[in-house]
PDB file of C-alpha atoms in Angstrom:
ATOM      1  CA  MET P1003     129.792 118.113  95.485  1.00 90.00           C
ATOM      2  CA  LEU P1004     127.383 121.029  95.434  1.00 93.00           C
ATOM      3  CA  ASP P1005     126.268 121.341  99.031  1.00 95.00           C
ATOM      4  CA  ALA P1006     126.248 119.638 102.418  1.00 95.00           C
ATOM      5  CA  ASP P1007     123.953 120.166 105.411  1.00 95.00           C
ATOM      6  CA  VAL P1008     123.498 118.746 108.876  1.00 96.00           C
ATOM      7  CA  ARG P1009     119.853 118.096 109.746  1.00 92.00           C
ATOM      8  CA  ALA P1010     117.653 116.312 112.230  1.00 91.00           C
ATOM      9  CA  GLY P1011     116.468 113.030 110.752  1.00 80.00           C
ATOM     10  CA  ARG P1012     112.924 111.712 110.895  1.00 79.00           C
ATOM     11  CA  ASP P1013     113.755 109.547 113.901  1.00 83.00           C
ATOM     12  CA  GLY P1014     115.636 112.284 115.773  1.00 86.00           C
ATOM     13  CA  ARG P1015     119.178 111.295 114.792  1.00 89.00           C
ATOM     14  CA  VAL P1016     121.542 113.800 113.197  1.00 95.00           C
ATOM     15  CA  VAL P1017     121.892 113.298 109.443  1.00 95.00           C
ATOM     16  CA  TYR P1018     124.339 114.610 106.859  1.00 96.00           C
ATOM     17  CA  GLU P1019     122.665 115.488 103.557  1.00 95.00           C
ATOM     18  CA  VAL P1020     125.131 115.833 100.702  1.00 95.00           C
ATOM     19  CA  ARG P1021     124.169 116.917  97.188  1.00 94.00           C
ATOM     20  CA  PHE P1022     126.252 116.023  94.162  1.00 89.00           C
ATOM     21  CA  LEU P1023     126.004 116.959  90.526  1.00 88.00           C
ATOM     22  CA  ALA P1024     126.504 113.596  88.847  1.00 77.00           C
ATOM     23  CA  ARG P1025     127.208 112.446  85.360  1.00 73.00           C
ATOM     24  CA  ARG P1026     124.971 114.027  82.708  1.00 77.00           C
ATOM     25  CA  GLY P1027     123.916 116.791  85.088  1.00 82.00           C
ATOM     26  CA  ASN P1028     121.821 114.657  87.413  1.00 83.00           C
ATOM     27  CA  LEU P1029     121.366 115.885  90.966  1.00 88.00           C
ATOM     28  CA  LEU P1030     121.905 113.262  93.682  1.00 89.00           C
ATOM     29  CA  GLN P1031     121.090 113.658  97.367  1.00 92.00           C
ATOM     30  CA  ILE P1032     122.799 111.257  99.768  1.00 92.00           C
ATOM     31  CA  ARG P1033     121.856 110.933 103.437  1.00 92.00           C
ATOM     32  CA  LEU P1034     124.313 109.594 106.027  1.00 94.00           C
ATOM     33  CA  ASP P1035     123.978 108.994 109.772  1.00 94.00           C
ATOM     34  CA  ALA P1036     126.237 111.676 111.284  1.00 94.00           C
ATOM     35  CA  ALA P1037     127.119 109.577 114.353  1.00 94.00           C
ATOM     36  CA  THR P1038     128.120 106.376 112.544  1.00 94.00           C
ATOM     37  CA  GLY P1039     128.677 107.392 108.924  1.00 93.00           C
ATOM     38  CA  ALA P1040     126.191 104.707 107.879  1.00 93.00           C
ATOM     39  CA  PHE P1041     124.505 105.148 104.502  1.00 90.00           C
ATOM     40  CA  LEU P1042     120.795 105.900 104.924  1.00 90.00           C
ATOM     41  CA  ASP P1043     119.378 106.874 101.549  1.00 89.00           C
ATOM     42  CA  ILE P1044     120.084 108.142  98.062  1.00 88.00           C
ATOM     43  CA  ASP P1045     117.644 110.046  95.899  1.00 86.00           C
ATOM     44  CA  GLY P1046     117.725 111.699  92.508  1.00 82.00           C
ATOM     45  CA  HIS P1047     117.633 110.935  88.809  1.00 70.00           C
ATOM     46  CA  GLY P1048     120.446 108.854  87.353  1.00 63.00           C
ATOM     47  CA  PHE P1049     121.799 107.501  90.621  1.00 61.00           C
ATOM     48  CA  ILE P1050     121.891 103.909  89.341  1.00 63.00           C
ATOM     49  CA  GLU P1051     124.135 105.027  86.500  1.00 64.00           C
ATOM     50  CA  ALA P1052     126.274 107.112  88.877  1.00 59.00           C
ATOM     51  CA  ILE P1053     127.070 104.152  91.155  1.00 62.00           C
ATOM     52  CA  LYS P1054     128.042 101.710  88.386  1.00 62.00           C
ATOM     53  CA  PRO P1055     131.704 100.667  88.489  1.00 61.00           C
ATOM     54  CA  GLY P1056     133.778 102.898  86.251  1.00 60.00           C
ATOM     55  CA  ALA P1057     131.205 105.713  86.206  1.00 52.00           C
ATOM     56  CA  ARG P1058     132.619 109.235  86.378  1.00 51.00           C
TER      57      ARG P1058
END
């Protein structure tokens, strides 16, 4: 994990934005609803590879 922030989401809810340095140096940004912990979005290059079972 590189960084984490708390921000106002587009619809006014509070959102956690977490940035990870993934396999092969790809930067991933994950957004979670701060109230519920629900997954909202993932962005970045290589995220499909990063979420495959057994990926490190």
